Tab-separated table of C-alpha atoms in Angstrom:
chain	number	residue	atom	x	y	z
A	331	MET	CA	-3.748	89.789	111.946
A	332	VAL	CA	-4.602	89.544	107.865
A	333	LEU	CA	-5.561	92.714	108.533
A	334	SER	CA	-1.555	94.579	109.892
A	335	LYS	CA	-0.236	92.516	107.654
A	336	PHE	CA	-1.700	95.894	104.965
A	337	MET	CA	-1.034	98.970	107.807
A	338	PRO	CA	1.891	100.340	108.693
A	339	HIS	CA	3.247	99.330	112.420
A	340	ASN	CA	6.042	100.299	114.501
A	341	PRO	CA	9.378	98.440	113.221
A	342	LYS	CA	10.798	99.726	116.555
A	343	PHE	CA	9.678	95.665	118.116
A	344	SER	CA	12.243	94.114	115.305
A	345	ALA	CA	15.389	95.949	116.546
A	346	LYS	CA	14.503	95.104	120.056
A	347	PHE	CA	14.239	91.602	119.341
A	348	ALA	CA	17.233	91.986	117.664
A	349	GLU	CA	19.536	93.952	120.905
A	350	ALA	CA	17.878	91.604	123.091
A	351	ALA	CA	19.245	88.993	121.077
A	352	ALA	CA	22.943	90.409	120.719
A	353	ASN	CA	22.353	91.379	124.820
A	354	ALA	CA	21.945	87.110	125.806
A	355	HIS	CA	25.271	86.725	122.632
A	356	VAL	CA	27.820	88.912	125.255
A	357	THR	CA	26.093	87.599	127.697
A	358	ALA	CA	26.536	84.496	126.989
A	359	ARG	CA	29.681	84.862	126.177
A	360	ALA	CA	31.147	86.546	129.566
A	361	LEU	CA	29.967	83.151	130.785
A	362	VAL	CA	32.512	80.884	128.588
A	363	ASP	CA	35.093	83.761	129.793
A	364	LEU	CA	34.300	83.651	133.160
A	365	LEU	CA	33.991	80.046	133.078
A	366	GLU	CA	37.121	79.178	131.405
A	367	ASN	CA	39.100	81.838	132.645
A	368	TYR	CA	38.731	81.477	136.248
A	369	THR	CA	40.498	85.041	137.367
A	370	ASP	CA	39.191	88.161	138.824
A	371	VAL	CA	35.691	85.706	139.582
A	372	GLU	CA	33.078	88.764	140.925
A	373	ALA	CA	34.321	91.621	138.652
A	374	LYS	CA	33.417	88.587	135.853
A	375	VAL	CA	30.131	87.713	137.989
A	376	GLN	CA	29.162	91.301	138.265
A	377	ARG	CA	29.631	91.697	134.083
A	378	VAL	CA	27.590	88.682	133.583
A	379	ARG	CA	24.457	91.126	136.227
A	380	ASP	CA	25.221	93.933	134.018
A	381	LEU	CA	24.387	92.746	130.864
A	382	GLU	CA	21.754	91.174	132.661
A	383	HIS	CA	19.948	94.113	133.816
A	384	GLU	CA	19.856	95.245	130.170
A	385	GLY	CA	18.589	92.689	129.393
A	386	ASP	CA	15.884	93.929	132.196
A	387	ARG	CA	15.642	97.209	130.685
A	388	LEU	CA	14.961	95.558	127.368
A	389	SER	CA	12.328	93.343	128.050
A	390	ARG	CA	10.602	97.002	130.017
A	391	GLU	CA	10.912	98.514	126.620
A	392	VAL	CA	9.922	96.443	124.541
A	393	THR	CA	6.500	96.158	126.426
A	394	ASN	CA	5.898	100.138	127.281
A	395	LEU	CA	6.690	99.691	123.110
A	396	LEU	CA	3.485	96.704	123.471
A	397	ALA	CA	1.220	98.891	125.131
A	398	GLU	CA	1.640	102.001	123.592
A	399	SER	CA	1.029	100.801	119.522
A	400	PHE	CA	-1.986	99.719	117.531
A	401	ILE	CA	-0.877	97.960	114.979
A	402	VAL	CA	1.811	95.282	116.002
A	403	PRO	CA	4.599	93.398	113.418
A	404	PHE	CA	2.552	90.110	114.586
A	405	ASP	CA	0.262	88.942	117.996
A	406	ARG	CA	0.533	90.378	120.358
A	407	GLU	CA	0.410	87.175	122.187
A	408	ASP	CA	3.865	86.306	120.135
A	409	ILE	CA	5.261	89.557	121.247
A	410	ILE	CA	4.885	88.890	124.719
A	411	SER	CA	5.902	85.573	124.942
A	412	LEU	CA	9.756	86.238	122.906
A	413	ASN	CA	9.811	88.891	124.859
A	414	ASN	CA	9.642	86.791	127.806
A	415	GLU	CA	11.600	83.878	126.514
A	416	LEU	CA	14.724	86.264	125.258
A	417	ASP	CA	14.298	87.505	129.302
A	418	ASP	CA	15.191	84.200	130.691
A	419	LEU	CA	17.701	83.134	128.128
A	420	VAL	CA	19.651	85.596	129.784
A	421	ASP	CA	18.341	84.457	133.255
A	422	TYR	CA	19.446	80.995	133.731
A	423	MET	CA	23.511	82.733	132.729
A	424	GLU	CA	22.755	85.304	135.434
A	425	GLU	CA	21.906	82.891	138.107
A	426	ALA	CA	24.240	80.300	136.770
A	427	ALA	CA	27.144	83.185	137.552
A	428	ARG	CA	26.049	83.838	140.260
A	429	ARG	CA	25.887	80.830	141.969
A	430	LEU	CA	28.508	80.869	141.050
A	431	SER	CA	30.203	83.587	142.853
A	432	LEU	CA	27.652	83.123	145.917
A	433	TYR	CA	29.062	79.340	146.743
A	434	ARG	CA	32.362	80.038	146.387
A	435	VAL	CA	33.127	77.298	143.998
A	436	GLU	CA	37.047	77.224	143.724
A	437	ARG	CA	37.058	76.054	139.840
A	438	PRO	CA	34.339	75.527	138.377
A	439	LEU	CA	33.561	71.654	136.733
A	440	PRO	CA	35.593	71.138	134.157
A	441	GLN	CA	32.176	70.763	131.851
A	442	MET	CA	30.671	73.634	132.260
A	443	ALA	CA	33.178	76.278	130.487
A	444	PRO	CA	32.145	73.292	127.446
A	445	LEU	CA	28.360	73.545	127.243
A	446	ALA	CA	28.902	77.317	128.370
A	447	ARG	CA	30.170	77.081	125.019
A	448	VAL	CA	27.483	75.218	123.787
A	449	VAL	CA	24.556	78.260	123.933
A	450	GLU	CA	26.946	80.961	123.034
A	451	ALA	CA	27.116	78.704	120.240
A	452	GLN	CA	23.269	79.003	120.894
A	453	CYS	CA	23.056	82.379	121.120
A	454	ALA	CA	25.450	83.708	118.161
A	455	LEU	CA	22.846	81.605	115.828
A	456	LEU	CA	20.248	83.542	117.356
A	457	ALA	CA	21.905	86.509	117.624
A	458	GLN	CA	22.318	86.379	113.252
A	459	GLY	CA	18.587	85.103	112.433
A	460	MET	CA	16.459	87.989	115.282
A	461	PRO	CA	16.732	90.440	112.654
A	462	LEU	CA	14.911	87.989	109.709
A	463	ILE	CA	12.270	87.774	112.175
A	464	GLU	CA	9.881	89.594	110.032
A	465	ASN	CA	11.418	88.703	106.782
A	466	THR	CA	8.853	86.914	105.415
A	467	GLY	CA	10.991	85.765	102.310
A	468	ARG	CA	14.317	83.922	104.963
A	469	VAL	CA	11.943	82.394	106.496
A	470	GLY	CA	14.306	78.948	104.598
A	471	GLU	CA	17.565	80.485	105.674
A	472	LEU	CA	16.027	81.090	109.765
A	473	ALA	CA	14.309	77.161	109.963
A	474	GLU	CA	17.705	76.072	109.421
A	475	LEU	CA	19.862	78.277	112.293
A	476	ALA	CA	16.641	77.673	114.802
A	477	GLN	CA	17.800	73.686	112.986
A	478	LYS	CA	21.311	74.436	113.985
A	479	ILE	CA	20.542	75.534	118.250
A	480	ARG	CA	18.483	72.210	118.204
A	481	ALA	CA	20.967	69.900	117.344
A	482	LEU	CA	23.560	72.578	119.636
A	483	GLU	CA	20.471	71.962	121.885
A	484	ASP	CA	21.353	67.870	121.655
A	485	GLU	CA	25.127	68.418	121.831
A	486	GLY	CA	23.787	70.472	125.964
A	487	ASP	CA	21.841	67.575	127.292
A	488	ARG	CA	25.007	65.166	126.227
A	489	ILE	CA	27.459	67.547	128.425
A	490	SER	CA	25.436	67.390	130.738
A	491	ASP	CA	23.966	63.754	130.920
A	492	ASP	CA	28.385	62.930	131.465
A	493	VAL	CA	27.610	64.945	135.083
A	494	GLN	CA	24.676	63.877	136.846
A	495	ARG	CA	27.187	60.694	135.715
A	496	GLY	CA	29.573	61.323	136.863
A	497	LEU	CA	28.784	63.707	140.049
A	498	TYR	CA	29.327	61.636	142.896
A	499	GLU	CA	31.890	59.165	141.705
A	500	GLY	CA	34.353	59.194	145.339
A	501	VAL	CA	32.058	61.513	146.673
A	502	ASN	CA	32.374	59.543	151.191
A	503	ASP	CA	31.786	63.246	152.856
A	504	VAL	CA	29.838	65.667	153.106
A	505	GLN	CA	31.131	68.450	152.329
A	506	GLY	CA	32.077	66.913	148.786
A	507	MET	CA	27.796	66.391	148.423
A	508	ILE	CA	27.732	69.269	149.432
A	509	ARG	CA	30.158	70.874	146.206
A	510	ALA	CA	28.709	67.861	143.610
A	511	MET	CA	25.937	68.988	144.413
A	512	ARG	CA	26.159	72.958	143.910
A	513	GLY	CA	27.869	72.143	140.926
A	514	GLY	CA	25.222	69.815	139.278
A	515	GLU	CA	22.480	72.889	140.191
A	516	ILE	CA	25.664	75.620	138.492
A	517	VAL	CA	25.107	72.844	135.793
A	518	GLY	CA	21.575	72.124	135.563
A	519	LEU	CA	21.237	75.626	134.783
A	520	ILE	CA	23.762	76.251	132.344
A	521	GLU	CA	21.762	73.774	130.315
A	522	ASP	CA	18.522	75.627	131.004
A	523	ALA	CA	19.728	78.094	128.789
A	524	SER	CA	20.612	75.962	126.616
A	525	ASP	CA	16.991	74.467	126.490
A	526	GLN	CA	15.943	77.623	126.171
A	527	ALA	CA	17.934	79.116	122.854
A	528	GLN	CA	16.308	75.711	121.878
A	529	ARG	CA	12.247	77.414	123.062
A	530	VAL	CA	13.782	81.176	121.326
A	531	ALA	CA	13.782	79.265	118.014
A	532	LYS	CA	10.817	77.603	118.242
A	533	THR	CA	9.052	80.792	119.182
A	534	VAL	CA	10.575	82.589	116.274
A	535	GLU	CA	9.688	79.515	113.766
A	536	SER	CA	6.359	80.021	114.931
A	537	ILE	CA	5.851	83.905	114.168
A	538	LEU	CA	7.744	83.371	111.049
A	539	LEU	CA	4.308	80.112	110.319
A	540	LYS	CA	1.857	81.785	110.887
A	541	ASN	CA	3.014	85.568	108.778
A	542	ALA	CA	4.085	84.074	105.942
């Protein structure tokens, strides 16, 4: 790995990761739009699915690029981890959208949109920082972005906790129980996306520290 710092490597990795982070941000915005403007639901869910497919395509391209490259910008294990984590981030958002359609949710829980907003803000920070992943001179800037992502994850946890505390209040029939359980599942998936954004930020920090 030390030797690789002084040898030419394929710059496409950084570009692909930047594309993947930008796609995650667009996906988060699409999820927010779905939840805040809950009309044309099937078309909006399909939009999120299309973006998830785009994320899969970018992930495959990174995998293929890794197989073809002799010299890489940082550890292969880190490339694999970051690639998988970015893919999982979009997968969580797509699964939340998919279940809104699958369960024929008539109206999202009021906390879903604010929670999705948290994820959107995290993804915006990832999209901002990912192009700098190989710029060791900007470690401090990226560390600051990662700190903001962690703070947002804490905010997401608070929203999710509020949902869980009141999820079954006033529920006294089977249908109400089912709706509450399904609502909790979807909130859990959006929270998972927030947690995943923090994992991506941690991996980026780790990569930068290793290569500083």
